Amino acid sequence: MTQSSRKLAVITGASSGFGRATAIKLAQNGWQIVALARRVDRIESLQKELGEANCQIKGFDVRQDADIRALVDSLKSQDLSVDLLVNNAGLALGLDSADKADLNDWQTMIDTNITGLVKMTRALLPDMVAAKKGHIVNIGSIAGTYPYPGGNAYGATKAFVAQFSLNLRADLAGTGIRVTNIEPGLAESEFSLVRFHGDKNKADSIYAGVEPLTPTDIAESVFWCANQPAHVNINRIELMPTCQSFAPLTISKEDA
């Protein structure tokens, strides 16, 4: 793959939230975008907003090997070199305690947040290394650092993302490839709507009376990291809204 005069970003989960906002921010600053998502109607709308010259779209599921192979083949056929991979596709499902959680929800989170991210990275990384430049930005979460009731498998997937990002840095030292993990706290997008399986009242209650982070806030963080000089790597960014802080250490006492 060769490089055109414009930088190219591949963004998973680009149909809404962080992914969509990141695509818009980068495109507004001269980047070419390859927007990937399962909801084709959503990315068609994004392409219309950004213009076909600035944004390619593909119906895409990070859990499907065939979709990943088709993406790589498409990039090669166009002689395109990826400057930035934003591994944004991910989700949380449920907030039940571990003994009551739906095992299918756990598996879906593992398949998307871990396996899909790993496969996307492995698919695009060799060409980055060959070109001796490129940047992988993983969208993690503070849930990978701070446990909370009901976070069980979701938090574990994001802990994987955090450690995988650091290990990529260790492997890629000297190659010129940069790796960043963005770890947002409370942020309002479709995240909670998905977590509660479409229950809008439950989702809205999470953000009632607070001012959470927005997708635009996360897009600004991604852009800032990607816009640093080539010799600067931002290992991780942890960001929270000012209404949120670290959870207290809870001590449960038996009744006397």
PDB file of C-alpha atoms in Angstrom:
ATOM      1  CA  MET A   1       0.000   0.000   0.000  1.00  0.00           C
ATOM      2  CA  THR A   2       1.208   3.496  -0.773  1.00  0.00           C
ATOM      3  CA  GLN A   3       0.324   6.813   0.781  1.00  0.00           C
ATOM      4  CA  SER A   4      -1.634   9.613  -0.874  1.00  0.00           C
ATOM      5  CA  SER A   5      -1.113  13.220   0.130  1.00  0.00           C
ATOM      6  CA  ARG A   6      -3.969  12.980   2.632  1.00  0.00           C
ATOM      7  CA  LYS A   7      -3.849  10.892   5.776  1.00  0.00           C
ATOM      8  CA  LEU A   8      -6.224   7.944   5.967  1.00  0.00           C
ATOM      9  CA  ALA A   9      -8.128   6.812   9.064  1.00  0.00           C
ATOM     10  CA  VAL A  10     -10.047   3.551   9.393  1.00  0.00           C
ATOM     11  CA  ILE A  11     -12.715   3.777  12.095  1.00  0.00           C
ATOM     12  CA  THR A  12     -14.779   0.856  13.384  1.00  0.00           C
ATOM     13  CA  GLY A  13     -18.188   1.445  14.934  1.00  0.00           C
ATOM     14  CA  ALA A  14     -18.508   4.675  12.964  1.00  0.00           C
ATOM     15  CA  SER A  15     -22.304   4.729  12.779  1.00  0.00           C
ATOM     16  CA  SER A  16     -22.822   6.659  16.029  1.00  0.00           C
ATOM     17  CA  GLY A  17     -21.243   7.998  19.199  1.00  0.00           C
ATOM     18  CA  PHE A  18     -17.480   8.201  19.500  1.00  0.00           C
ATOM     19  CA  GLY A  19     -16.829   6.672  16.090  1.00  0.00           C
ATOM     20  CA  ARG A  20     -19.085   9.040  14.178  1.00  0.00           C
ATOM     21  CA  ALA A  21     -17.785  12.084  16.037  1.00  0.00           C
ATOM     22  CA  THR A  22     -14.193  11.030  15.372  1.00  0.00           C
ATOM     23  CA  ALA A  23     -14.880  10.570  11.665  1.00  0.00           C
ATOM     24  CA  ILE A  24     -16.361  14.070  11.478  1.00  0.00           C
ATOM     25  CA  LYS A  25     -13.505  15.676  13.424  1.00  0.00           C
ATOM     26  CA  LEU A  26     -10.821  14.044  11.291  1.00  0.00           C
ATOM     27  CA  ALA A  27     -12.593  14.760   8.006  1.00  0.00           C
ATOM     28  CA  GLN A  28     -13.002  18.407   8.975  1.00  0.00           C
ATOM     29  CA  ASN A  29      -9.239  18.529   9.357  1.00  0.00           C
ATOM     30  CA  GLY A  30      -8.366  17.060   5.978  1.00  0.00           C
ATOM     31  CA  TRP A  31      -8.275  13.327   6.681  1.00  0.00           C
ATOM     32  CA  GLN A  32      -9.730  10.685   4.419  1.00  0.00           C
ATOM     33  CA  ILE A  33     -12.038   8.321   6.278  1.00  0.00           C
ATOM     34  CA  VAL A  34     -12.992   4.681   5.898  1.00  0.00           C
ATOM     35  CA  ALA A  35     -16.076   4.376   8.104  1.00  0.00           C
ATOM     36  CA  LEU A  36     -17.043   0.855   9.146  1.00  0.00           C
ATOM     37  CA  ALA A  37     -20.256  -0.192  10.885  1.00  0.00           C
ATOM     38  CA  ARG A  38     -23.014  -2.775  10.838  1.00  0.00           C
ATOM     39  CA  ARG A  39     -25.747  -0.155  10.435  1.00  0.00           C
ATOM     40  CA  VAL A  40     -25.256   0.786   6.806  1.00  0.00           C
ATOM     41  CA  ASP A  41     -28.010   3.412   6.767  1.00  0.00           C
ATOM     42  CA  ARG A  42     -26.174   5.308   9.512  1.00  0.00           C
ATOM     43  CA  ILE A  43     -22.835   5.382   7.710  1.00  0.00           C
ATOM     44  CA  GLU A  44     -24.565   6.285   4.444  1.00  0.00           C
ATOM     45  CA  SER A  45     -25.843   9.351   6.274  1.00  0.00           C
ATOM     46  CA  LEU A  46     -22.326  10.054   7.537  1.00  0.00           C
ATOM     47  CA  GLN A  47     -20.909   9.749   4.026  1.00  0.00           C
ATOM     48  CA  LYS A  48     -23.533  12.158   2.710  1.00  0.00           C
ATOM     49  CA  GLU A  49     -22.544  14.659   5.407  1.00  0.00           C
ATOM     50  CA  LEU A  50     -18.807  14.361   4.781  1.00  0.00           C
ATOM     51  CA  GLY A  51     -18.871  13.799   1.013  1.00  0.00           C
ATOM     52  CA  GLU A  52     -17.901  10.686  -0.944  1.00  0.00           C
ATOM     53  CA  ALA A  53     -14.475  12.137  -1.728  1.00  0.00           C
ATOM     54  CA  ASN A  54     -13.732  12.303   1.981  1.00  0.00           C
ATOM     55  CA  CYS A  55     -15.447   9.191   3.319  1.00  0.00           C
ATOM     56  CA  GLN A  56     -15.659   5.619   2.110  1.00  0.00           C
ATOM     57  CA  ILE A  57     -18.132   3.371   3.897  1.00  0.00           C
ATOM     58  CA  LYS A  58     -18.478  -0.370   4.331  1.00  0.00           C
ATOM     59  CA  GLY A  59     -21.075  -2.484   6.064  1.00  0.00           C
ATOM     60  CA  PHE A  60     -18.857  -4.213   8.571  1.00  0.00           C
ATOM     61  CA  ASP A  61     -18.870  -6.416  11.654  1.00  0.00           C
ATOM     62  CA  VAL A  62     -15.552  -6.751  13.514  1.00  0.00           C
ATOM     63  CA  ARG A  63     -16.642 -10.231  14.602  1.00  0.00           C
ATOM     64  CA  GLN A  64     -16.669 -11.482  11.013  1.00  0.00           C
ATOM     65  CA  ASP A  65     -13.359 -12.639   9.536  1.00  0.00           C
ATOM     66  CA  ALA A  66     -14.739 -12.286   6.008  1.00  0.00           C
ATOM     67  CA  ASP A  67     -15.461  -8.596   6.561  1.00  0.00           C
ATOM     68  CA  ILE A  68     -11.916  -7.980   7.796  1.00  0.00           C
ATOM     69  CA  ARG A  69     -10.380  -9.828   4.843  1.00  0.00           C
ATOM     70  CA  ALA A  70     -12.565  -7.866   2.419  1.00  0.00           C
ATOM     71  CA  LEU A  71     -11.439  -4.597   4.007  1.00  0.00           C
ATOM     72  CA  VAL A  72      -7.760  -5.455   3.666  1.00  0.00           C
ATOM     73  CA  ASP A  73      -8.283  -6.539   0.058  1.00  0.00           C
ATOM     74  CA  SER A  74     -10.145  -3.314  -0.711  1.00  0.00           C
ATOM     75  CA  LEU A  75      -7.383  -1.151   0.739  1.00  0.00           C
ATOM     76  CA  LYS A  76      -4.744  -3.046  -1.224  1.00  0.00           C
ATOM     77  CA  SER A  77      -6.728  -2.814  -4.462  1.00  0.00           C
ATOM     78  CA  GLN A  78      -6.880   0.966  -4.035  1.00  0.00           C
ATOM     79  CA  ASP A  79      -3.219   1.170  -3.060  1.00  0.00           C
ATOM     80  CA  LEU A  80      -4.181   2.886   0.189  1.00  0.00           C
ATOM     81  CA  SER A  81      -1.992   3.060   3.269  1.00  0.00           C
ATOM     82  CA  VAL A  82      -3.619   3.382   6.685  1.00  0.00           C
ATOM     83  CA  ASP A  83      -2.228   6.121   8.920  1.00  0.00           C
ATOM     84  CA  LEU A  84      -4.682   5.657  11.767  1.00  0.00           C
ATOM     85  CA  LEU A  85      -6.789   2.747  12.964  1.00  0.00           C
ATOM     86  CA  VAL A  86      -9.420   3.702  15.539  1.00  0.00           C
ATOM     87  CA  ASN A  87     -10.648   0.527  17.223  1.00  0.00           C
ATOM     88  CA  ASN A  88     -13.900   2.021  18.454  1.00  0.00           C
ATOM     89  CA  ALA A  89     -16.420  -0.797  17.933  1.00  0.00           C
ATOM     90  CA  GLY A  90     -17.443  -2.088  21.332  1.00  0.00           C
ATOM     91  CA  LEU A  91     -20.334  -2.355  23.736  1.00  0.00           C
ATOM     92  CA  ALA A  92     -21.545  -3.098  27.232  1.00  0.00           C
ATOM     93  CA  LEU A  93     -24.515  -5.379  27.782  1.00  0.00           C
ATOM     94  CA  GLY A  94     -26.376  -5.654  31.058  1.00  0.00           C
ATOM     95  CA  LEU A  95     -25.605  -4.460  34.544  1.00  0.00           C
ATOM     96  CA  ASP A  96     -26.550  -7.537  36.549  1.00  0.00           C
ATOM     97  CA  SER A  97     -24.237  -9.128  39.076  1.00  0.00           C
ATOM     98  CA  ALA A  98     -22.066 -11.939  37.780  1.00  0.00           C
ATOM     99  CA  ASP A  99     -24.272 -14.698  39.159  1.00  0.00           C
ATOM    100  CA  LYS A 100     -27.287 -13.306  37.300  1.00  0.00           C
ATOM    101  CA  ALA A 101     -25.649 -11.990  34.128  1.00  0.00           C
ATOM    102  CA  ASP A 102     -26.595 -13.347  30.717  1.00  0.00           C
ATOM    103  CA  LEU A 103     -23.732 -15.509  29.453  1.00  0.00           C
ATOM    104  CA  ASN A 104     -24.613 -14.602  25.867  1.00  0.00           C
ATOM    105  CA  ASP A 105     -24.093 -10.933  26.750  1.00  0.00           C
ATOM    106  CA  TRP A 106     -20.674 -11.776  28.155  1.00  0.00           C
ATOM    107  CA  GLN A 107     -19.732 -13.660  25.006  1.00  0.00           C
ATOM    108  CA  THR A 108     -20.889 -10.839  22.746  1.00  0.00           C
ATOM    109  CA  MET A 109     -18.755  -8.345  24.676  1.00  0.00           C
ATOM    110  CA  ILE A 110     -15.726 -10.616  24.504  1.00  0.00           C
ATOM    111  CA  ASP A 111     -16.203 -11.255  20.779  1.00  0.00           C
ATOM    112  CA  THR A 112     -16.573  -7.542  19.983  1.00  0.00           C
ATOM    113  CA  ASN A 113     -14.438  -5.702  22.537  1.00  0.00           C
ATOM    114  CA  ILE A 114     -11.542  -8.160  22.553  1.00  0.00           C
ATOM    115  CA  THR A 115     -11.546 -10.551  19.601  1.00  0.00           C
ATOM    116  CA  GLY A 116     -12.755  -8.031  17.034  1.00  0.00           C
ATOM    117  CA  LEU A 117     -10.256  -5.412  18.190  1.00  0.00           C
ATOM    118  CA  VAL A 118      -7.389  -7.898  18.150  1.00  0.00           C
ATOM    119  CA  LYS A 119      -8.227  -9.177  14.671  1.00  0.00           C
ATOM    120  CA  MET A 120      -8.562  -5.671  13.231  1.00  0.00           C
ATOM    121  CA  THR A 121      -5.213  -4.714  14.694  1.00  0.00           C
ATOM    122  CA  ARG A 122      -3.479  -7.832  13.416  1.00  0.00           C
ATOM    123  CA  ALA A 123      -4.972  -7.364   9.935  1.00  0.00           C
ATOM    124  CA  LEU A 124      -3.730  -3.791   9.421  1.00  0.00           C
ATOM    125  CA  LEU A 125      -0.541  -3.800  11.490  1.00  0.00           C
ATOM    126  CA  PRO A 126       1.866  -5.548   9.053  1.00  0.00           C
ATOM    127  CA  ASP A 127       1.444  -2.839   6.416  1.00  0.00           C
ATOM    128  CA  MET A 128       1.956  -0.146   9.031  1.00  0.00           C
ATOM    129  CA  VAL A 129       5.189  -1.795  10.136  1.00  0.00           C
ATOM    130  CA  ALA A 130       6.322  -2.139   6.512  1.00  0.00           C
ATOM    131  CA  ALA A 131       5.673   1.582   5.992  1.00  0.00           C
ATOM    132  CA  LYS A 132       7.345   2.398   9.334  1.00  0.00           C
ATOM    133  CA  LYS A 133       4.481   4.675  10.339  1.00  0.00           C
ATOM    134  CA  GLY A 134       0.951   4.439  11.596  1.00  0.00           C
ATOM    135  CA  HIS A 135      -1.103   4.864  14.729  1.00  0.00           C
ATOM    136  CA  ILE A 136      -3.497   2.535  16.528  1.00  0.00           C
ATOM    137  CA  VAL A 137      -5.982   4.226  18.849  1.00  0.00           C
ATOM    138  CA  ASN A 138      -8.010   1.851  21.002  1.00  0.00           C
ATOM    139  CA  ILE A 139     -11.143   3.086  22.735  1.00  0.00           C
ATOM    140  CA  GLY A 140     -10.931   1.616  26.194  1.00  0.00           C
ATOM    141  CA  SER A 141     -12.724   2.695  29.354  1.00  0.00           C
ATOM    142  CA  ILE A 142     -12.089   3.621  32.957  1.00  0.00           C
ATOM    143  CA  ALA A 143     -13.984   0.364  33.605  1.00  0.00           C
ATOM    144  CA  GLY A 144     -10.736  -1.382  32.713  1.00  0.00           C
ATOM    145  CA  THR A 145      -9.122   0.221  35.771  1.00  0.00           C
ATOM    146  CA  TYR A 146     -11.889   0.805  38.303  1.00  0.00           C
ATOM    147  CA  PRO A 147     -14.284  -2.093  39.032  1.00  0.00           C
ATOM    148  CA  TYR A 148     -17.923  -1.400  39.790  1.00  0.00           C
ATOM    149  CA  PRO A 149     -20.924  -3.627  40.542  1.00  0.00           C
ATOM    150  CA  GLY A 150     -22.325  -5.039  37.317  1.00  0.00           C
ATOM    151  CA  GLY A 151     -19.211  -4.159  35.321  1.00  0.00           C
ATOM    152  CA  ASN A 152     -17.916  -7.752  35.484  1.00  0.00           C
ATOM    153  CA  ALA A 153     -17.188  -8.934  31.913  1.00  0.00           C
ATOM    154  CA  TYR A 154     -17.327  -5.465  30.355  1.00  0.00           C
ATOM    155  CA  GLY A 155     -14.656  -4.130  32.715  1.00  0.00           C
ATOM    156  CA  ALA A 156     -12.548  -7.216  32.077  1.00  0.00           C
ATOM    157  CA  THR A 157     -12.695  -6.662  28.301  1.00  0.00           C
ATOM    158  CA  LYS A 158     -11.522  -3.084  28.737  1.00  0.00           C
ATOM    159  CA  ALA A 159      -8.727  -4.193  31.068  1.00  0.00           C
ATOM    160  CA  PHE A 160      -7.615  -6.441  28.216  1.00  0.00           C
ATOM    161  CA  VAL A 161      -7.648  -3.482  25.842  1.00  0.00           C
ATOM    162  CA  ALA A 162      -5.469  -1.478  28.234  1.00  0.00           C
ATOM    163  CA  GLN A 163      -2.869  -4.227  28.607  1.00  0.00           C
ATOM    164  CA  PHE A 164      -2.971  -5.163  24.927  1.00  0.00           C
ATOM    165  CA  SER A 165      -2.250  -1.530  24.057  1.00  0.00           C
ATOM    166  CA  LEU A 166       0.798  -1.464  26.325  1.00  0.00           C
ATOM    167  CA  ASN A 167       2.067  -4.769  24.965  1.00  0.00           C
ATOM    168  CA  LEU A 168       1.677  -3.495  21.410  1.00  0.00           C
ATOM    169  CA  ARG A 169       3.902  -0.575  22.373  1.00  0.00           C
ATOM    170  CA  ALA A 170       6.479  -3.013  23.717  1.00  0.00           C
ATOM    171  CA  ASP A 171       6.408  -5.093  20.529  1.00  0.00           C
ATOM    172  CA  LEU A 172       6.474  -2.110  18.206  1.00  0.00           C
ATOM    173  CA  ALA A 173       9.302  -0.127  19.772  1.00  0.00           C
ATOM    174  CA  GLY A 174      11.568   1.110  17.002  1.00  0.00           C
ATOM    175  CA  THR A 175       9.031   0.632  14.215  1.00  0.00           C
ATOM    176  CA  GLY A 176       7.604   4.147  14.293  1.00  0.00           C
ATOM    177  CA  ILE A 177       4.121   2.798  15.048  1.00  0.00           C
ATOM    178  CA  ARG A 178       2.225   4.621  17.778  1.00  0.00           C
ATOM    179  CA  VAL A 179      -0.376   3.086  20.107  1.00  0.00           C
ATOM    180  CA  THR A 180      -2.805   4.952  22.342  1.00  0.00           C
ATOM    181  CA  ASN A 181      -5.580   3.806  24.670  1.00  0.00           C
ATOM    182  CA  ILE A 182      -8.356   6.357  25.263  1.00  0.00           C
ATOM    183  CA  GLU A 183     -10.197   5.603  28.519  1.00  0.00           C
ATOM    184  CA  PRO A 184     -13.413   7.629  28.944  1.00  0.00           C
ATOM    185  CA  GLY A 185     -15.532   7.771  32.038  1.00  0.00           C
ATOM    186  CA  LEU A 186     -19.231   8.641  32.054  1.00  0.00           C
ATOM    187  CA  ALA A 187     -20.127   9.614  28.495  1.00  0.00           C
ATOM    188  CA  GLU A 188     -23.532  10.071  26.905  1.00  0.00           C
ATOM    189  CA  SER A 189     -24.025   8.286  23.601  1.00  0.00           C
ATOM    190  CA  GLU A 190     -26.008   5.187  22.670  1.00  0.00           C
ATOM    191  CA  PHE A 191     -23.811   3.219  25.104  1.00  0.00           C
ATOM    192  CA  SER A 192     -26.404   2.948  27.871  1.00  0.00           C
ATOM    193  CA  LEU A 193     -29.263   2.362  25.435  1.00  0.00           C
ATOM    194  CA  VAL A 194     -27.362  -0.673  24.139  1.00  0.00           C
ATOM    195  CA  ARG A 195     -26.388  -1.782  27.640  1.00  0.00           C
ATOM    196  CA  PHE A 196     -30.032  -1.856  28.711  1.00  0.00           C
ATOM    197  CA  HIS A 197     -31.183  -3.560  25.522  1.00  0.00           C
ATOM    198  CA  GLY A 198     -33.103  -0.560  24.206  1.00  0.00           C
ATOM    199  CA  ASP A 199     -34.749   0.524  27.477  1.00  0.00           C
ATOM    200  CA  LYS A 200     -34.627   4.306  26.980  1.00  0.00           C
ATOM    201  CA  ASN A 201     -35.922   5.157  30.449  1.00  0.00           C
ATOM    202  CA  LYS A 202     -33.126   3.188  32.095  1.00  0.00           C
ATOM    203  CA  ALA A 203     -30.564   4.681  29.726  1.00  0.00           C
ATOM    204  CA  ASP A 204     -31.747   8.245  30.307  1.00  0.00           C
ATOM    205  CA  SER A 205     -31.682   7.775  34.080  1.00  0.00           C
ATOM    206  CA  ILE A 206     -27.907   7.276  33.953  1.00  0.00           C
ATOM    207  CA  TYR A 207     -27.401  10.829  32.737  1.00  0.00           C
ATOM    208  CA  ALA A 208     -30.157  12.573  34.704  1.00  0.00           C
ATOM    209  CA  GLY A 209     -28.875  15.568  36.639  1.00  0.00           C
ATOM    210  CA  VAL A 210     -25.277  15.322  35.411  1.00  0.00           C
ATOM    211  CA  GLU A 211     -23.177  16.685  32.570  1.00  0.00           C
ATOM    212  CA  PRO A 212     -21.342  13.679  31.097  1.00  0.00           C
ATOM    213  CA  LEU A 213     -18.648  13.582  28.467  1.00  0.00           C
ATOM    214  CA  THR A 214     -19.861  13.775  24.872  1.00  0.00           C
ATOM    215  CA  PRO A 215     -18.748  11.960  21.718  1.00  0.00           C
ATOM    216  CA  THR A 216     -17.192  15.242  20.603  1.00  0.00           C
ATOM    217  CA  ASP A 217     -15.002  15.261  23.723  1.00  0.00           C
ATOM    218  CA  ILE A 218     -13.663  11.825  22.845  1.00  0.00           C
ATOM    219  CA  ALA A 219     -13.150  12.772  19.201  1.00  0.00           C
ATOM    220  CA  GLU A 220     -11.087  15.767  20.326  1.00  0.00           C
ATOM    221  CA  SER A 221      -8.888  13.433  22.381  1.00  0.00           C
ATOM    222  CA  VAL A 222      -8.370  11.065  19.451  1.00  0.00           C
ATOM    223  CA  PHE A 223      -7.532  13.961  17.137  1.00  0.00           C
ATOM    224  CA  TRP A 224      -5.092  15.471  19.616  1.00  0.00           C
ATOM    225  CA  CYS A 225      -3.229  12.186  19.995  1.00  0.00           C
ATOM    226  CA  ALA A 226      -3.123  11.609  16.242  1.00  0.00           C
ATOM    227  CA  ASN A 227      -1.941  15.180  15.622  1.00  0.00           C
ATOM    228  CA  GLN A 228       1.173  14.957  17.790  1.00  0.00           C
ATOM    229  CA  PRO A 229       4.595  14.983  16.089  1.00  0.00           C
ATOM    230  CA  ALA A 230       5.653  11.566  14.808  1.00  0.00           C
ATOM    231  CA  HIS A 231       8.190  11.121  17.630  1.00  0.00           C
ATOM    232  CA  VAL A 232       5.546  11.621  20.346  1.00  0.00           C
ATOM    233  CA  ASN A 233       3.405   8.711  21.556  1.00  0.00           C
ATOM    234  CA  ILE A 234       0.524   9.273  23.961  1.00  0.00           C
ATOM    235  CA  ASN A 235       0.300   5.955  25.790  1.00  0.00           C
ATOM    236  CA  ARG A 236      -3.060   6.529  27.424  1.00  0.00           C
ATOM    237  CA  ILE A 237      -5.604   9.210  28.218  1.00  0.00           C
ATOM    238  CA  GLU A 238      -8.017   8.765  31.116  1.00  0.00           C
ATOM    239  CA  LEU A 239     -10.787  11.359  31.122  1.00  0.00           C
ATOM    240  CA  MET A 240     -13.903  11.860  33.194  1.00  0.00           C
ATOM    241  CA  PRO A 241     -16.545  14.557  33.428  1.00  0.00           C
ATOM    242  CA  THR A 242     -16.070  16.803  36.422  1.00  0.00           C
ATOM    243  CA  CYS A 243     -19.231  15.315  37.975  1.00  0.00           C
ATOM    244  CA  GLN A 244     -17.496  11.931  38.245  1.00  0.00           C
ATOM    245  CA  SER A 245     -14.610  10.809  40.422  1.00  0.00           C
ATOM    246  CA  PHE A 246     -13.117   7.616  41.804  1.00  0.00           C
ATOM    247  CA  ALA A 247     -15.476   5.251  43.570  1.00  0.00           C
ATOM    248  CA  PRO A 248     -15.129   4.864  47.363  1.00  0.00           C
ATOM    249  CA  LEU A 249     -13.920   1.556  48.718  1.00  0.00           C
ATOM    250  CA  THR A 250     -17.131  -0.022  49.962  1.00  0.00           C
ATOM    251  CA  ILE A 251     -17.110  -2.061  53.168  1.00  0.00           C
ATOM    252  CA  SER A 252     -20.131  -4.275  53.792  1.00  0.00           C
ATOM    253  CA  LYS A 253     -20.779  -5.097  57.445  1.00  0.00           C
ATOM    254  CA  GLU A 254     -22.966  -7.841  58.821  1.00  0.00           C
ATOM    255  CA  ASP A 255     -25.870  -6.795  60.955  1.00  0.00           C
ATOM    256  CA  ALA A 256     -25.014  -6.894  64.636  1.00  0.00           C
TER     257      ALA A 256
END
